[in-house]
Short mmCIF file of C-alpha atoms and ligand atoms in Angstrom, two decimals:
data_model
loop_
_atom_site.label_atom_id
_atom_site.label_comp_id
_atom_site.label_asym_id
_atom_site.label_seq_id
_atom_site.Cartn_x
_atom_site.Cartn_y
_atom_site.Cartn_z
CA MET A 1 156.48 112.88 102.68
CA GLY A 2 152.97 114.09 103.53
CA ILE A 3 150.77 116.07 101.17
CA GLY A 4 151.27 119.21 103.28
CA ASP A 5 155.02 119.02 102.62
CA LEU A 6 154.48 118.44 98.89
CA LEU A 7 152.46 121.66 98.70
CA ARG A 8 155.37 123.72 100.10
CA PHE A 9 157.51 125.94 97.83
CA ASP A 10 160.43 126.66 100.19
CA GLY A 11 163.56 127.53 98.21
CA LYS A 12 161.62 127.84 94.93
CA ARG A 13 161.71 130.99 92.82
CA VAL A 14 158.43 131.72 91.03
CA LEU A 15 157.49 134.28 88.35
CA VAL A 16 153.79 135.23 88.22
CA THR A 17 152.33 137.42 85.46
CA GLY A 18 149.13 139.26 86.35
CA GLY A 19 149.91 138.73 90.03
CA SER A 20 148.42 142.04 91.19
CA SER A 21 144.71 141.30 90.83
CA GLY A 22 142.08 138.57 90.86
CA MET A 23 143.26 134.98 90.49
CA GLY A 24 146.90 136.02 90.08
CA GLU A 25 146.77 137.99 93.32
CA ALA A 26 145.19 135.04 95.14
CA THR A 27 147.86 132.73 93.68
CA VAL A 28 150.66 135.04 94.84
CA GLY A 29 149.11 135.06 98.33
CA LEU A 30 149.07 131.27 98.53
CA LEU A 31 152.58 130.93 97.09
CA ASN A 32 153.88 133.42 99.68
CA GLU A 33 152.18 131.41 102.44
CA GLN A 34 153.75 128.23 101.09
CA GLY A 35 157.28 129.64 101.26
CA ALA A 36 157.99 130.63 97.63
CA GLU A 37 160.13 133.58 96.51
CA VAL A 38 157.61 135.33 94.26
CA HIS A 39 158.37 137.78 91.43
CA VAL A 40 155.46 139.61 89.80
CA LEU A 41 155.16 141.11 86.33
CA ASP A 42 152.03 143.23 85.83
CA VAL A 43 150.85 146.62 84.58
CA LYS A 44 149.92 147.57 88.14
CA ALA A 45 151.66 147.07 91.47
CA PRO A 46 150.68 144.23 93.81
CA ALA A 47 149.20 145.12 97.21
CA GLN A 48 151.08 142.31 98.96
CA ASP A 49 154.79 141.84 99.58
CA VAL A 50 156.74 140.13 96.80
CA ALA A 51 160.45 139.55 96.15
CA SER A 52 160.32 141.87 93.11
CA PHE A 53 157.73 143.68 91.01
CA HIS A 54 158.18 144.66 87.35
CA GLU A 55 155.65 147.18 86.01
CA ILE A 56 155.43 146.04 82.41
CA ASP A 57 152.82 145.58 79.72
CA LEU A 58 153.34 142.06 78.37
CA ARG A 59 153.12 143.39 74.81
CA GLU A 60 156.37 145.31 75.42
CA ILE A 61 158.33 142.21 74.59
CA ASP A 62 161.79 143.81 74.94
CA LEU A 63 160.89 145.01 78.46
CA VAL A 64 159.58 141.54 79.32
CA ASP A 65 162.89 140.04 78.20
CA ALA A 66 164.85 142.59 80.23
CA ALA A 67 162.74 141.95 83.36
CA VAL A 68 163.15 138.19 83.04
CA ASP A 69 166.92 138.70 82.68
CA VAL A 70 166.99 140.90 85.81
CA ILE A 71 165.06 138.29 87.83
CA GLY A 72 167.51 135.72 86.47
CA GLY A 73 167.75 132.03 87.27
CA PRO A 74 166.99 129.58 88.53
CA LEU A 75 163.28 130.16 87.96
CA ASP A 76 161.59 126.97 89.12
CA VAL A 77 158.01 127.96 88.32
CA VAL A 78 156.25 130.26 85.83
CA VAL A 79 152.59 131.15 86.30
CA ASN A 80 150.74 132.89 83.48
CA CYS A 81 147.75 134.63 85.08
CA ALA A 82 147.73 137.93 83.14
CA GLY A 83 144.85 138.22 80.74
CA VAL A 84 142.23 140.54 79.32
CA ALA A 85 138.56 139.99 78.47
CA PRO A 86 136.86 140.06 75.04
CA VAL A 87 136.11 143.81 75.34
CA PHE A 88 139.76 144.57 74.55
CA GLY A 89 140.88 145.01 70.91
CA LYS A 90 140.86 141.62 69.20
CA LEU A 91 144.53 141.55 68.28
CA ASP A 92 145.51 142.76 71.76
CA VAL A 93 143.55 139.91 73.34
CA LEU A 94 145.55 137.39 71.29
CA LEU A 95 148.84 139.20 71.96
CA ILE A 96 148.40 139.46 75.75
CA ASN A 97 146.60 136.20 76.48
CA PHE A 98 148.67 133.98 74.20
CA CYS A 99 151.56 135.40 72.13
CA ALA A 100 153.24 137.24 75.03
CA ALA A 101 152.58 134.44 77.53
CA ARG A 102 154.20 131.95 75.15
CA HIS A 103 157.15 134.26 74.52
CA LEU A 104 157.83 134.78 78.24
CA THR A 105 157.39 131.09 79.05
CA ASP A 106 159.74 129.94 76.30
CA ARG A 107 162.36 132.50 77.32
CA VAL A 108 162.31 131.31 80.93
CA ILE A 109 162.35 127.63 79.91
CA ASP A 110 165.26 128.17 77.50
CA ARG A 111 167.41 130.33 79.77
CA TYR A 112 166.45 130.09 83.42
CA MET A 113 164.33 127.05 84.24
CA PRO A 114 166.11 124.06 85.73
CA ASP A 115 165.11 120.53 84.73
CA GLY A 116 162.03 119.54 86.73
CA GLY A 117 160.56 123.06 86.51
CA VAL A 118 156.85 123.77 86.25
CA VAL A 119 154.60 126.07 84.20
CA GLY A 120 150.95 126.76 85.00
CA SER A 121 148.75 128.99 82.85
CA ILE A 122 145.22 130.24 83.34
CA ALA A 123 143.21 129.42 80.22
CA SER A 124 139.37 129.38 80.37
CA VAL A 125 136.34 127.24 79.67
CA ALA A 126 136.14 129.55 76.62
CA GLY A 127 139.09 127.56 75.25
CA ARG A 128 137.18 124.28 75.22
CA GLY A 129 136.84 124.20 71.39
CA TRP A 130 140.56 123.64 70.77
CA ARG A 131 140.08 120.23 69.11
CA ASP A 132 138.05 121.86 66.29
CA ASN A 133 140.89 124.22 65.42
CA LEU A 134 143.91 122.03 66.11
CA PRO A 135 145.71 122.32 62.72
CA ALA A 136 145.40 126.13 62.68
CA LEU A 137 146.38 126.39 66.34
CA CYS A 138 149.50 124.30 65.65
CA GLU A 139 150.40 126.74 62.86
CA LEU A 140 150.10 129.68 65.27
CA ILE A 141 152.03 127.87 68.00
CA GLY A 142 154.69 126.94 65.42
CA ALA A 143 155.31 130.61 64.55
CA PRO A 144 158.97 131.04 65.51
CA ASP A 145 158.73 134.26 67.50
CA TYR A 146 156.42 136.92 68.95
CA SER A 147 156.23 139.09 65.81
CA SER A 148 155.52 136.20 63.48
CA ALA A 149 152.83 134.92 65.89
CA ALA A 150 151.32 138.42 65.89
CA ALA A 151 151.44 138.50 62.07
CA TRP A 152 149.72 135.08 61.95
CA CYS A 153 146.91 136.39 64.17
CA GLU A 154 146.47 139.53 62.04
CA ALA A 155 146.13 137.37 58.91
CA HIS A 156 143.50 134.99 60.35
CA PRO A 157 139.98 136.42 60.62
CA ASP A 158 138.68 133.25 62.37
CA ALA A 159 141.12 133.80 65.21
CA LEU A 160 140.39 137.54 65.36
CA ASP A 161 136.60 137.00 65.36
CA ASN A 162 136.77 134.87 68.51
CA ALA A 163 140.02 136.30 69.84
CA TYR A 164 139.40 135.41 73.49
CA GLY A 165 138.42 131.81 72.73
CA TRP A 166 141.36 131.35 70.34
CA SER A 167 143.82 132.88 72.78
CA LYS A 168 142.80 130.34 75.43
CA GLN A 169 142.66 127.43 72.96
CA ALA A 170 146.20 128.31 71.87
CA LEU A 171 147.41 128.41 75.49
CA ILE A 172 145.92 124.96 76.17
CA VAL A 173 147.43 123.36 73.04
CA TYR A 174 150.79 125.14 73.51
CA SER A 175 151.04 123.70 77.05
CA MET A 176 150.23 120.21 75.79
CA LEU A 177 152.77 120.37 72.96
CA ARG A 178 155.54 121.76 75.17
CA ALA A 179 154.77 119.19 77.90
CA VAL A 180 155.54 116.48 75.35
CA GLU A 181 158.56 118.25 73.81
CA LEU A 182 160.16 118.84 77.20
CA LYS A 183 159.82 115.32 78.54
CA GLU A 184 163.61 114.78 78.68
CA ARG A 185 163.89 117.79 81.00
CA HIS A 186 160.94 116.68 83.17
CA ILE A 187 159.40 120.13 82.89
CA ARG A 188 155.64 119.98 83.49
CA LEU A 189 153.16 122.35 81.80
CA ASN A 190 149.47 122.44 82.69
CA THR A 191 146.56 124.80 82.22
CA LEU A 192 143.67 125.67 84.53
CA SER A 193 140.37 126.59 82.88
CA PRO A 194 138.17 128.61 85.22
CA GLY A 195 134.47 129.14 84.77
CA ALA A 196 132.85 132.41 85.84
CA THR A 197 134.98 133.94 88.59
CA ALA A 198 134.38 137.05 90.69
CA THR A 199 137.42 139.24 89.94
CA PRO A 200 137.86 142.85 88.78
CA LEU A 201 137.75 141.44 85.22
CA MET A 202 134.19 140.16 85.66
CA PRO A 203 132.35 143.31 84.46
CA ASP A 204 134.41 143.22 81.25
CA PHE A 205 133.41 139.59 80.66
CA VAL A 206 129.75 140.40 81.22
CA ARG A 207 130.03 143.27 78.71
CA GLY A 208 131.94 141.06 76.26
CA VAL A 209 129.71 137.98 76.22
CA GLY A 210 126.42 139.29 77.64
CA GLN A 211 124.83 138.70 81.09
CA ALA A 212 122.83 135.61 80.00
CA VAL A 213 125.88 133.72 78.68
CA PHE A 214 127.94 134.72 81.70
CA ASP A 215 125.21 133.57 84.12
CA SER A 216 124.83 130.24 82.29
CA VAL A 217 128.49 129.42 83.01
CA GLY A 218 127.86 129.65 86.76
CA GLU A 219 124.41 128.06 86.66
CA ILE A 220 125.21 124.54 87.90
CA ALA A 221 127.20 125.78 90.88
CA GLY A 222 124.57 128.46 91.51
CA ARG A 223 127.27 131.12 91.79
CA SER A 224 130.53 132.36 90.34
CA SER A 225 133.76 131.08 91.91
CA GLN A 226 135.95 133.22 94.15
CA ALA A 227 139.50 133.92 92.98
CA VAL A 228 140.99 131.75 95.72
CA GLU A 229 138.88 128.78 94.56
CA GLN A 230 140.86 128.97 91.30
CA ALA A 231 144.19 129.74 92.97
CA ARG A 232 144.08 126.63 95.18
CA PRO A 233 143.88 124.08 92.33
CA LEU A 234 146.40 126.17 90.35
CA VAL A 235 148.90 126.03 93.23
CA PHE A 236 148.28 122.28 93.43
CA LEU A 237 149.19 121.93 89.73
CA LEU A 238 152.39 123.94 90.36
CA SER A 239 153.37 121.86 93.38
CA ASP A 240 155.17 118.55 93.85
CA ALA A 241 151.81 117.08 94.89
CA ALA A 242 150.99 117.13 91.15
CA SER A 243 154.27 115.46 90.10
CA TYR A 244 152.54 113.15 87.59
CA VAL A 245 150.13 115.77 86.19
CA ASN A 246 151.55 116.97 82.88
CA GLY A 247 150.00 118.39 79.70
CA ALA A 248 146.64 118.51 81.47
CA ASN A 249 143.91 121.12 81.29
CA LEU A 250 141.96 121.23 84.55
CA ASP A 251 138.42 122.63 84.22
CA VAL A 252 137.46 124.43 87.44
CA ASP A 253 133.96 125.45 86.51
CA GLY A 254 131.55 124.17 89.17
CA GLY A 255 130.22 121.54 86.73
CA PHE A 256 129.53 123.81 83.71
CA LEU A 257 131.31 121.64 81.13
CA ALA A 258 130.00 118.40 82.64
CA ASP A 259 126.50 119.76 82.15
CA LEU A 260 127.21 120.79 78.54
CA ALA A 261 128.75 117.40 77.72
CA THR A 262 125.86 115.34 79.11
CA ARG A 263 122.92 117.57 78.21
CA GLU A 264 122.45 115.99 74.75
CA ARG A 265 122.22 112.37 75.95
N1 NAD B 301 137.23 136.19 85.78
C1 NAD B 301 136.75 135.20 85.02
O1 NAD B 301 135.54 134.93 85.03
C2 NAD B 301 137.71 134.37 84.18
C3 NAD B 301 137.22 133.15 83.66
C4 NAD B 301 138.09 132.35 82.93
C5 NAD B 301 139.40 132.75 82.72
N2 NAD B 301 139.84 133.95 83.21
C6 NAD B 301 141.25 134.28 83.02
O2 NAD B 301 141.88 134.35 84.28
C7 NAD B 301 143.06 135.16 84.20
C8 NAD B 301 143.09 136.11 85.38
O3 NAD B 301 142.02 137.02 85.24
P1 NAD B 301 141.21 137.64 86.47
O4 NAD B 301 139.80 137.29 86.26
O5 NAD B 301 141.90 137.29 87.73
O6 NAD B 301 141.35 139.19 86.11
P2 NAD B 301 142.08 140.45 86.78
O7 NAD B 301 141.82 141.59 85.88
O8 NAD B 301 141.69 140.55 88.21
O9 NAD B 301 143.62 140.02 86.71
C9 NAD B 301 144.35 140.08 85.51
C10 NAD B 301 145.72 140.67 85.81
O10 NAD B 301 146.45 140.71 84.58
C11 NAD B 301 147.07 141.98 84.48
N3 NAD B 301 147.25 142.34 83.07
C12 NAD B 301 146.28 142.53 82.15
N4 NAD B 301 146.83 142.90 80.98
C13 NAD B 301 148.17 142.91 81.15
C14 NAD B 301 149.27 143.20 80.31
N5 NAD B 301 149.10 143.60 79.03
N6 NAD B 301 150.52 143.11 80.82
C15 NAD B 301 150.71 142.75 82.11
N7 NAD B 301 149.70 142.47 82.96
C16 NAD B 301 148.45 142.55 82.49
C17 NAD B 301 146.10 142.95 85.17
O11 NAD B 301 146.73 144.18 85.55
C18 NAD B 301 145.64 142.11 86.35
O12 NAD B 301 146.50 142.27 87.46
C19 NAD B 301 142.99 135.84 82.84
O13 NAD B 301 143.90 135.18 81.97
C20 NAD B 301 141.56 135.61 82.38
O14 NAD B 301 141.47 135.55 80.98
C21 NAD B 301 139.02 134.77 83.94
#
């Protein structure tokens, strides 16, 4: 089978959160082109055609559960694109970017995902410090449900202080842990960590971290990425072309982290 065939999603049912804007919208566009049946969960409606749209705030966990039940199985692929920038309330950043994404993913895996299914989540280069916080992150990830994960976040000032970074670190480590736990079912989980990307969220990032920090992330490439430049590698991770890629975090940052890692030589 050629690589073009491996990148097809014909007959696959896919759930995308945050599929109405930015990288999620670009991902939905590519998945549609590649033959997938795409279902979107977002607070605003998508501009492009999808199999179903569910207007839901991810923090409304009961509504998320109900929407997932309505979409039903089999759900071959889950894509967590929904996210908010550091200008949001700290607890809300952790709830939307991590706690709700984990809840939805686990619900689909437990009830609707066949063996061999795939999960892809958009983390961030802001999650690169996960090794420093691994024991605490494992505690958060080990919280048995959404409300206990929320309570853990409320009780941990370190996590609240850098809510965006912690939310992305937690997503990266969660994907790694689940990739290992689910090996018998051959379910693959990976994360994509974008650098600076031109989406409607960008002004919020600039306000949250400051123009100088934001610009430094795009410095090596000389520009920010376009949403589709993130969606293409994400769709690769979701596809059969990435059949041996599991528990990985793919930095798509135009060389930002390579520069950081080698600068001190
Ligand atoms: N833009 C960047 O520079 C950048 C860099 C690294 C990582 N990211 C991450 O990429 C992901 C996609 O962001 P984007 O830049 O495409 O932004 P975006 O704002 O264009 O897209 C985010 C989508 O998530 C949806 N969403 C937000 N909160 C929600 C909620 N509570 N419930 C349901 N849907 C919700 C929004 O309506 C929107 O459609 C996010 O997880 C973000 O943290 C962005």
